Structures are given as structure tokens and as C-alpha cells.
JSON list of N, CA and C in Angstrom, two decimals:
[
{"chain": "A", "resi": 206, "resn": "MET", "atom": "N", "xyz": [-3.77, 1.06, -1.86]},
{"chain": "A", "resi": 206, "resn": "MET", "atom": "CA", "xyz": [-4.10, 2.44, -2.11]},
{"chain": "A", "resi": 206, "resn": "MET", "atom": "C", "xyz": [-2.85, 3.12, -2.67]},
{"chain": "A", "resi": 207, "resn": "LEU", "atom": "N", "xyz": [-3.01, 3.73, -3.80]},
{"chain": "A", "resi": 207, "resn": "LEU", "atom": "CA", "xyz": [-1.93, 4.54, -4.35]},
{"chain": "A", "resi": 207, "resn": "LEU", "atom": "C", "xyz": [-2.20, 5.99, -3.99]},
{"chain": "A", "resi": 208, "resn": "LYS", "atom": "N", "xyz": [-1.20, 6.64, -3.47]},
{"chain": "A", "resi": 208, "resn": "LYS", "atom": "CA", "xyz": [-1.35, 8.05, -3.10]},
{"chain": "A", "resi": 208, "resn": "LYS", "atom": "C", "xyz": [-0.37, 8.88, -3.90]},
{"chain": "A", "resi": 209, "resn": "GLU", "atom": "N", "xyz": [-0.79, 10.10, -4.18]},
{"chain": "A", "resi": 209, "resn": "GLU", "atom": "CA", "xyz": [0.07, 11.04, -4.88]},
{"chain": "A", "resi": 209, "resn": "GLU", "atom": "C", "xyz": [1.12, 11.58, -3.91]},
{"chain": "A", "resi": 210, "resn": "MET", "atom": "N", "xyz": [2.35, 11.67, -4.39]},
{"chain": "A", "resi": 210, "resn": "MET", "atom": "CA", "xyz": [3.40, 12.23, -3.55]},
{"chain": "A", "resi": 210, "resn": "MET", "atom": "C", "xyz": [3.24, 13.74, -3.52]},
{"chain": "A", "resi": 211, "resn": "LYS", "atom": "N", "xyz": [3.25, 14.30, -2.32]},
{"chain": "A", "resi": 211, "resn": "LYS", "atom": "CA", "xyz": [3.03, 15.73, -2.14]},
{"chain": "A", "resi": 211, "resn": "LYS", "atom": "C", "xyz": [4.36, 16.46, -2.01]},
{"chain": "A", "resi": 212, "resn": "PRO", "atom": "N", "xyz": [4.48, 17.63, -2.64]},
{"chain": "A", "resi": 212, "resn": "PRO", "atom": "CA", "xyz": [5.71, 18.41, -2.53]},
{"chain": "A", "resi": 212, "resn": "PRO", "atom": "C", "xyz": [6.00, 18.80, -1.08]},
{"chain": "A", "resi": 213, "resn": "GLY", "atom": "N", "xyz": [7.27, 18.83, -0.74]},
{"chain": "A", "resi": 213, "resn": "GLY", "atom": "CA", "xyz": [7.68, 19.27, 0.58]},
{"chain": "A", "resi": 213, "resn": "GLY", "atom": "C", "xyz": [7.61, 18.20, 1.65]},
{"chain": "A", "resi": 214, "resn": "ARG", "atom": "N", "xyz": [7.20, 17.00, 1.29]},
{"chain": "A", "resi": 214, "resn": "ARG", "atom": "CA", "xyz": [7.14, 15.91, 2.26]},
{"chain": "A", "resi": 214, "resn": "ARG", "atom": "C", "xyz": [8.26, 14.92, 1.99]},
{"chain": "A", "resi": 215, "resn": "LYS", "atom": "N", "xyz": [8.64, 14.19, 3.01]},
{"chain": "A", "resi": 215, "resn": "LYS", "atom": "CA", "xyz": [9.67, 13.17, 2.88]},
{"chain": "A", "resi": 215, "resn": "LYS", "atom": "C", "xyz": [8.99, 11.80, 2.94]},
{"chain": "A", "resi": 216, "resn": "TYR", "atom": "N", "xyz": [9.43, 10.88, 2.11]},
{"chain": "A", "resi": 216, "resn": "TYR", "atom": "CA", "xyz": [8.78, 9.58, 1.99]},
{"chain": "A", "resi": 216, "resn": "TYR", "atom": "C", "xyz": [9.77, 8.45, 2.24]},
{"chain": "A", "resi": 217, "resn": "PHE", "atom": "N", "xyz": [9.23, 7.37, 2.76]},
{"chain": "A", "resi": 217, "resn": "PHE", "atom": "CA", "xyz": [9.95, 6.13, 2.99]},
{"chain": "A", "resi": 217, "resn": "PHE", "atom": "C", "xyz": [9.40, 5.15, 1.97]},
{"chain": "A", "resi": 218, "resn": "ILE", "atom": "N", "xyz": [10.23, 4.71, 1.03]},
{"chain": "A", "resi": 218, "resn": "ILE", "atom": "CA", "xyz": [9.75, 3.87, -0.06]},
{"chain": "A", "resi": 218, "resn": "ILE", "atom": "C", "xyz": [10.45, 2.52, 0.01]},
{"chain": "A", "resi": 219, "resn": "ILE", "atom": "N", "xyz": [9.65, 1.45, -0.14]},
{"chain": "A", "resi": 219, "resn": "ILE", "atom": "CA", "xyz": [10.23, 0.11, -0.20]},
{"chain": "A", "resi": 219, "resn": "ILE", "atom": "C", "xyz": [9.68, -0.61, -1.43]},
{"chain": "A", "resi": 220, "resn": "ASN", "atom": "N", "xyz": [10.41, -1.60, -1.89]},
{"chain": "A", "resi": 220, "resn": "ASN", "atom": "CA", "xyz": [9.97, -2.46, -2.98]},
{"chain": "A", "resi": 220, "resn": "ASN", "atom": "C", "xyz": [9.04, -3.51, -2.39]},
{"chain": "A", "resi": 221, "resn": "ILE", "atom": "N", "xyz": [7.88, -3.74, -2.98]},
{"chain": "A", "resi": 221, "resn": "ILE", "atom": "CA", "xyz": [6.94, -4.70, -2.40]},
{"chain": "A", "resi": 221, "resn": "ILE", "atom": "C", "xyz": [7.41, -6.15, -2.55]},
{"chain": "A", "resi": 222, "resn": "ASP", "atom": "N", "xyz": [8.51, -6.37, -3.26]},
{"chain": "A", "resi": 222, "resn": "ASP", "atom": "CA", "xyz": [9.07, -7.71, -3.38]},
{"chain": "A", "resi": 222, "resn": "ASP", "atom": "C", "xyz": [10.02, -8.05, -2.23]},
{"chain": "A", "resi": 223, "resn": "GLU", "atom": "N", "xyz": [10.31, -7.08, -1.38]},
{"chain": "A", "resi": 223, "resn": "GLU", "atom": "CA", "xyz": [11.21, -7.35, -0.24]},
{"chain": "A", "resi": 223, "resn": "GLU", "atom": "C", "xyz": [10.54, -8.32, 0.72]},
{"chain": "A", "resi": 224, "resn": "PRO", "atom": "N", "xyz": [11.33, -9.17, 1.39]},
{"chain": "A", "resi": 224, "resn": "PRO", "atom": "CA", "xyz": [10.74, -10.17, 2.30]},
{"chain": "A", "resi": 224, "resn": "PRO", "atom": "C", "xyz": [10.00, -9.57, 3.49]},
{"chain": "A", "resi": 225, "resn": "TYR", "atom": "N", "xyz": [10.29, -8.33, 3.84]},
{"chain": "A", "resi": 225, "resn": "TYR", "atom": "CA", "xyz": [9.65, -7.67, 4.97]},
{"chain": "A", "resi": 225, "resn": "TYR", "atom": "C", "xyz": [8.47, -6.79, 4.55]},
{"chain": "A", "resi": 226, "resn": "ALA", "atom": "N", "xyz": [8.14, -6.74, 3.28]},
{"chain": "A", "resi": 226, "resn": "ALA", "atom": "CA", "xyz": [7.10, -5.84, 2.77]},
{"chain": "A", "resi": 226, "resn": "ALA", "atom": "C", "xyz": [5.74, -6.09, 3.42]},
{"chain": "A", "resi": 227, "resn": "ALA", "atom": "N", "xyz": [5.36, -7.34, 3.63]},
{"chain": "A", "resi": 227, "resn": "ALA", "atom": "CA", "xyz": [4.05, -7.64, 4.24]},
{"chain": "A", "resi": 227, "resn": "ALA", "atom": "C", "xyz": [3.98, -7.10, 5.66]},
{"chain": "A", "resi": 228, "resn": "GLU", "atom": "N", "xyz": [5.10, -7.18, 6.39]},
{"chain": "A", "resi": 228, "resn": "GLU", "atom": "CA", "xyz": [5.12, -6.65, 7.76]},
{"chain": "A", "resi": 228, "resn": "GLU", "atom": "C", "xyz": [4.98, -5.12, 7.76]},
{"chain": "A", "resi": 229, "resn": "ILE", "atom": "N", "xyz": [5.67, -4.47, 6.85]},
{"chain": "A", "resi": 229, "resn": "ILE", "atom": "CA", "xyz": [5.58, -3.01, 6.73]},
{"chain": "A", "resi": 229, "resn": "ILE", "atom": "C", "xyz": [4.15, -2.62, 6.35]},
{"chain": "A", "resi": 230, "resn": "PHE", "atom": "N", "xyz": [3.55, -3.36, 5.42]},
{"chain": "A", "resi": 230, "resn": "PHE", "atom": "CA", "xyz": [2.17, -3.10, 5.02]},
{"chain": "A", "resi": 230, "resn": "PHE", "atom": "C", "xyz": [1.24, -3.14, 6.23]},
{"chain": "A", "resi": 231, "resn": "GLU", "atom": "N", "xyz": [1.37, -4.17, 7.07]},
{"chain": "A", "resi": 231, "resn": "GLU", "atom": "CA", "xyz": [0.49, -4.30, 8.24]},
{"chain": "A", "resi": 231, "resn": "GLU", "atom": "C", "xyz": [0.65, -3.12, 9.21]},
{"chain": "A", "resi": 232, "resn": "ILE", "atom": "N", "xyz": [1.88, -2.68, 9.40]},
{"chain": "A", "resi": 232, "resn": "ILE", "atom": "CA", "xyz": [2.13, -1.53, 10.28]},
{"chain": "A", "resi": 232, "resn": "ILE", "atom": "C", "xyz": [1.50, -0.27, 9.70]},
{"chain": "A", "resi": 233, "resn": "LEU", "atom": "N", "xyz": [1.70, -0.04, 8.40]},
{"chain": "A", "resi": 233, "resn": "LEU", "atom": "CA", "xyz": [1.11, 1.13, 7.75]},
{"chain": "A", "resi": 233, "resn": "LEU", "atom": "C", "xyz": [-0.41, 1.07, 7.77]},
{"chain": "A", "resi": 234, "resn": "LYS", "atom": "N", "xyz": [-0.97, -0.11, 7.51]},
{"chain": "A", "resi": 234, "resn": "LYS", "atom": "CA", "xyz": [-2.43, -0.28, 7.51]},
{"chain": "A", "resi": 234, "resn": "LYS", "atom": "C", "xyz": [-3.00, 0.04, 8.88]},
{"chain": "A", "resi": 235, "resn": "ARG", "atom": "N", "xyz": [-2.41, -0.50, 9.94]},
{"chain": "A", "resi": 235, "resn": "ARG", "atom": "CA", "xyz": [-2.90, -0.23, 11.29]},
{"chain": "A", "resi": 235, "resn": "ARG", "atom": "C", "xyz": [-2.85, 1.26, 11.62]},
{"chain": "A", "resi": 236, "resn": "GLY", "atom": "N", "xyz": [-1.76, 1.92, 11.24]},
{"chain": "A", "resi": 236, "resn": "GLY", "atom": "CA", "xyz": [-1.62, 3.35, 11.50]},
{"chain": "A", "resi": 236, "resn": "GLY", "atom": "C", "xyz": [-2.65, 4.17, 10.74]},
{"chain": "A", "resi": 237, "resn": "GLN", "atom": "N", "xyz": [-2.86, 3.84, 9.48]},
{"chain": "A", "resi": 237, "resn": "GLN", "atom": "CA", "xyz": [-3.84, 4.56, 8.67]},
{"chain": "A", "resi": 237, "resn": "GLN", "atom": "C", "xyz": [-5.27, 4.28, 9.14]},
{"chain": "A", "resi": 238, "resn": "MET", "atom": "N", "xyz": [-5.55, 3.05, 9.56]},
{"chain": "A", "resi": 238, "resn": "MET", "atom": "CA", "xyz": [-6.88, 2.72, 10.08]},
{"chain": "A", "resi": 238, "resn": "MET", "atom": "C", "xyz": [-7.15, 3.50, 11.37]},
{"chain": "A", "resi": 239, "resn": "ALA", "atom": "N", "xyz": [-6.14, 3.63, 12.21]},
{"chain": "A", "resi": 239, "resn": "ALA", "atom": "CA", "xyz": [-6.29, 4.37, 13.46]},
{"chain": "A", "resi": 239, "resn": "ALA", "atom": "C", "xyz": [-6.61, 5.85, 13.20]},
{"chain": "A", "resi": 240, "resn": "LYS", "atom": "N", "xyz": [-6.09, 6.38, 12.09]},
{"chain": "A", "resi": 240, "resn": "LYS", "atom": "CA", "xyz": [-6.36, 7.77, 11.72]},
{"chain": "A", "resi": 240, "resn": "LYS", "atom": "C", "xyz": [-7.65, 7.91, 10.91]},
{"chain": "A", "resi": 241, "resn": "GLY", "atom": "N", "xyz": [-8.27, 6.78, 10.56]},
{"chain": "A", "resi": 241, "resn": "GLY", "atom": "CA", "xyz": [-9.48, 6.81, 9.74]},
{"chain": "A", "resi": 241, "resn": "GLY", "atom": "C", "xyz": [-9.21, 7.12, 8.28]},
{"chain": "A", "resi": 242, "resn": "GLU", "atom": "N", "xyz": [-8.00, 6.82, 7.82]},
{"chain": "A", "resi": 242, "resn": "GLU", "atom": "CA", "xyz": [-7.60, 7.15, 6.46]},
{"chain": "A", "resi": 242, "resn": "GLU", "atom": "C", "xyz": [-7.29, 5.92, 5.61]},
{"chain": "A", "resi": 243, "resn": "TRP", "atom": "N", "xyz": [-7.89, 4.78, 5.95]},
{"chain": "A", "resi": 243, "resn": "TRP", "atom": "CA", "xyz": [-7.65, 3.54, 5.21]},
{"chain": "A", "resi": 243, "resn": "TRP", "atom": "C", "xyz": [-8.98, 3.07, 4.66]},
{"chain": "A", "resi": 244, "resn": "SER", "atom": "N", "xyz": [-9.22, 3.29, 3.38]},
{"chain": "A", "resi": 244, "resn": "SER", "atom": "CA", "xyz": [-10.53, 3.01, 2.79]},
{"chain": "A", "resi": 244, "resn": "SER", "atom": "C", "xyz": [-10.73, 1.55, 2.38]},
{"chain": "A", "resi": 245, "resn": "GLU", "atom": "N", "xyz": [-9.67, 0.75, 2.33]},
{"chain": "A", "resi": 245, "resn": "GLU", "atom": "CA", "xyz": [-9.77, -0.62, 1.85]},
{"chain": "A", "resi": 245, "resn": "GLU", "atom": "C", "xyz": [-10.31, -1.61, 2.88]},
{"chain": "A", "resi": 246, "resn": "GLY", "atom": "N", "xyz": [-10.37, -1.23, 4.14]},
{"chain": "A", "resi": 246, "resn": "GLY", "atom": "CA", "xyz": [-10.80, -2.16, 5.17]},
{"chain": "A", "resi": 246, "resn": "GLY", "atom": "C", "xyz": [-9.66, -3.07, 5.61]},
{"chain": "A", "resi": 247, "resn": "ASP", "atom": "N", "xyz": [-10.00, -4.08, 6.39]},
{"chain": "A", "resi": 247, "resn": "ASP", "atom": "CA", "xyz": [-8.98, -4.98, 6.95]},
{"chain": "A", "resi": 247, "resn": "ASP", "atom": "C", "xyz": [-8.62, -6.07, 5.95]},
{"chain": "A", "resi": 248, "resn": "ILE", "atom": "N", "xyz": [-7.83, -5.71, 4.94]},
{"chain": "A", "resi": 248, "resn": "ILE", "atom": "CA", "xyz": [-7.45, -6.65, 3.90]},
{"chain": "A", "resi": 248, "resn": "ILE", "atom": "C", "xyz": [-6.01, -7.10, 4.10]},
{"chain": "A", "resi": 249, "resn": "SER", "atom": "N", "xyz": [-5.65, -8.21, 3.47]},
{"chain": "A", "resi": 249, "resn": "SER", "atom": "CA", "xyz": [-4.29, -8.73, 3.56]},
{"chain": "A", "resi": 249, "resn": "SER", "atom": "C", "xyz": [-3.37, -8.01, 2.57]},
{"chain": "A", "resi": 250, "resn": "PHE", "atom": "N", "xyz": [-2.09, -8.22, 2.74]},
{"chain": "A", "resi": 250, "resn": "PHE", "atom": "CA", "xyz": [-1.09, -7.66, 1.84]},
{"chain": "A", "resi": 250, "resn": "PHE", "atom": "C", "xyz": [-1.34, -8.13, 0.41]},
{"chain": "A", "resi": 251, "resn": "GLU", "atom": "N", "xyz": [-1.65, -9.42, 0.26]},
{"chain": "A", "resi": 251, "resn": "GLU", "atom": "CA", "xyz": [-1.90, -9.99, -1.06]},
{"chain": "A", "resi": 251, "resn": "GLU", "atom": "C", "xyz": [-3.15, -9.37, -1.69]},
{"chain": "A", "resi": 252, "resn": "GLU", "atom": "N", "xyz": [-4.21, -9.21, -0.90]},
{"chain": "A", "resi": 252, "resn": "GLU", "atom": "CA", "xyz": [-5.43, -8.57, -1.42]},
{"chain": "A", "resi": 252, "resn": "GLU", "atom": "C", "xyz": [-5.15, -7.13, -1.82]},
{"chain": "A", "resi": 253, "resn": "TRP", "atom": "N", "xyz": [-4.37, -6.42, -1.01]},
{"chain": "A", "resi": 253, "resn": "TRP", "atom": "CA", "xyz": [-4.02, -5.03, -1.32]},
{"chain": "A", "resi": 253, "resn": "TRP", "atom": "C", "xyz": [-3.26, -4.94, -2.64]},
{"chain": "A", "resi": 254, "resn": "GLN", "atom": "N", "xyz": [-2.30, -5.85, -2.85]},
{"chain": "A", "resi": 254, "resn": "GLN", "atom": "CA", "xyz": [-1.55, -5.84, -4.10]},
{"chain": "A", "resi": 254, "resn": "GLN", "atom": "C", "xyz": [-2.47, -6.04, -5.29]},
{"chain": "A", "resi": 255, "resn": "GLU", "atom": "N", "xyz": [-3.39, -7.00, -5.18]},
{"chain": "A", "resi": 255, "resn": "GLU", "atom": "CA", "xyz": [-4.33, -7.26, -6.27]},
{"chain": "A", "resi": 255, "resn": "GLU", "atom": "C", "xyz": [-5.18, -6.03, -6.57]},
{"chain": "A", "resi": 256, "resn": "LEU", "atom": "N", "xyz": [-5.73, -5.40, -5.55]},
{"chain": "A", "resi": 256, "resn": "LEU", "atom": "CA", "xyz": [-6.57, -4.21, -5.74]},
{"chain": "A", "resi": 256, "resn": "LEU", "atom": "C", "xyz": [-5.78, -3.02, -6.27]},
{"chain": "A", "resi": 257, "resn": "THR", "atom": "N", "xyz": [-4.59, -2.81, -5.73]},
{"chain": "A", "resi": 257, "resn": "THR", "atom": "CA", "xyz": [-3.79, -1.64, -6.07]},
{"chain": "A", "resi": 257, "resn": "THR", "atom": "C", "xyz": [-3.19, -1.73, -7.46]},
{"chain": "A", "resi": 258, "resn": "PHE", "atom": "N", "xyz": [-2.74, -2.91, -7.85]},
{"chain": "A", "resi": 258, "resn": "PHE", "atom": "CA", "xyz": [-2.01, -3.04, -9.10]},
{"chain": "A", "resi": 258, "resn": "PHE", "atom": "C", "xyz": [-2.79, -3.77, -10.18]},
{"chain": "A", "resi": 259, "resn": "ARG", "atom": "N", "xyz": [-4.09, -3.98, -9.98]},
{"chain": "A", "resi": 259, "resn": "ARG", "atom": "CA", "xyz": [-4.92, -4.70, -10.96]},
{"chain": "A", "resi": 259, "resn": "ARG", "atom": "C", "xyz": [-4.83, -4.07, -12.34]},
{"chain": "A", "resi": 260, "resn": "GLU", "atom": "N", "xyz": [-4.99, -2.76, -12.43]},
{"chain": "A", "resi": 260, "resn": "GLU", "atom": "CA", "xyz": [-4.97, -2.10, -13.74]},
{"chain": "A", "resi": 260, "resn": "GLU", "atom": "C", "xyz": [-3.62, -2.25, -14.42]},
{"chain": "A", "resi": 261, "resn": "LEU", "atom": "N", "xyz": [-2.55, -2.15, -13.67]},
{"chain": "A", "resi": 261, "resn": "LEU", "atom": "CA", "xyz": [-1.22, -2.33, -14.25]},
{"chain": "A", "resi": 261, "resn": "LEU", "atom": "C", "xyz": [-1.04, -3.76, -14.74]},
{"chain": "A", "resi": 262, "resn": "ASN", "atom": "N", "xyz": [-1.49, -4.73, -13.93]},
{"chain": "A", "resi": 262, "resn": "ASN", "atom": "CA", "xyz": [-1.35, -6.13, -14.30]},
{"chain": "A", "resi": 262, "resn": "ASN", "atom": "C", "xyz": [-2.19, -6.47, -15.53]},
{"chain": "A", "resi": 263, "resn": "GLU", "atom": "N", "xyz": [-3.39, -5.93, -15.61]},
{"chain": "A", "resi": 263, "resn": "GLU", "atom": "CA", "xyz": [-4.26, -6.20, -16.75]},
{"chain": "A", "resi": 263, "resn": "GLU", "atom": "C", "xyz": [-3.74, -5.54, -18.02]},
{"chain": "A", "resi": 264, "resn": "GLY", "atom": "N", "xyz": [-3.01, -4.45, -17.86]},
{"chain": "A", "resi": 264, "resn": "GLY", "atom": "CA", "xyz": [-2.44, -3.75, -19.01]},
{"chain": "A", "resi": 264, "resn": "GLY", "atom": "C", "xyz": [-1.18, -4.39, -19.54]},
{"chain": "A", "resi": 265, "resn": "GLY", "atom": "N", "xyz": [-0.71, -5.44, -18.87]},
{"chain": "A", "resi": 265, "resn": "GLY", "atom": "CA", "xyz": [0.47, -6.14, -19.33]},
{"chain": "A", "resi": 265, "resn": "GLY", "atom": "C", "xyz": [1.78, -5.55, -18.85]},
{"chain": "A", "resi": 266, "resn": "ASN", "atom": "N", "xyz": [1.73, -4.62, -17.92]},
{"chain": "A", "resi": 266, "resn": "ASN", "atom": "CA", "xyz": [2.96, -4.01, -17.38]},
{"chain": "A", "resi": 266, "resn": "ASN", "atom": "C", "xyz": [3.44, -4.73, -16.16]}
]
């Protein structure tokens, strides 16, 4: 899920190529699911990357 950055908020940003990115993804997913704000369902980090970046990958970027 790509979200728009909102003014006045502070963000924690990581590169998805980092070795710990999958662990961070799982923590964020669980937190968002608990709040009812995760529309993708119980998907893996790899599945999330494919869904989230499909358009970029197909565009050759």
C-alpha cells in the first residue's frame, strides 16, 4: 500500500532492500490490521512488493 505523506506528520522511512525490511513490514502490517486499516489482507512481504510496485516495474523504472 502506498500512502500519501501528510503535512505536519513525522515519518520513519526505510529502504525495502535492507535485510530487516521484511520484519518491519510484518510489524507494520500487524499494527495496521489491528486498526482495520490494512486493505491487502494477510499477504507476505514479497506479495506486498509485487502489488505495490507492479506499475513501476512494468513501466521499466
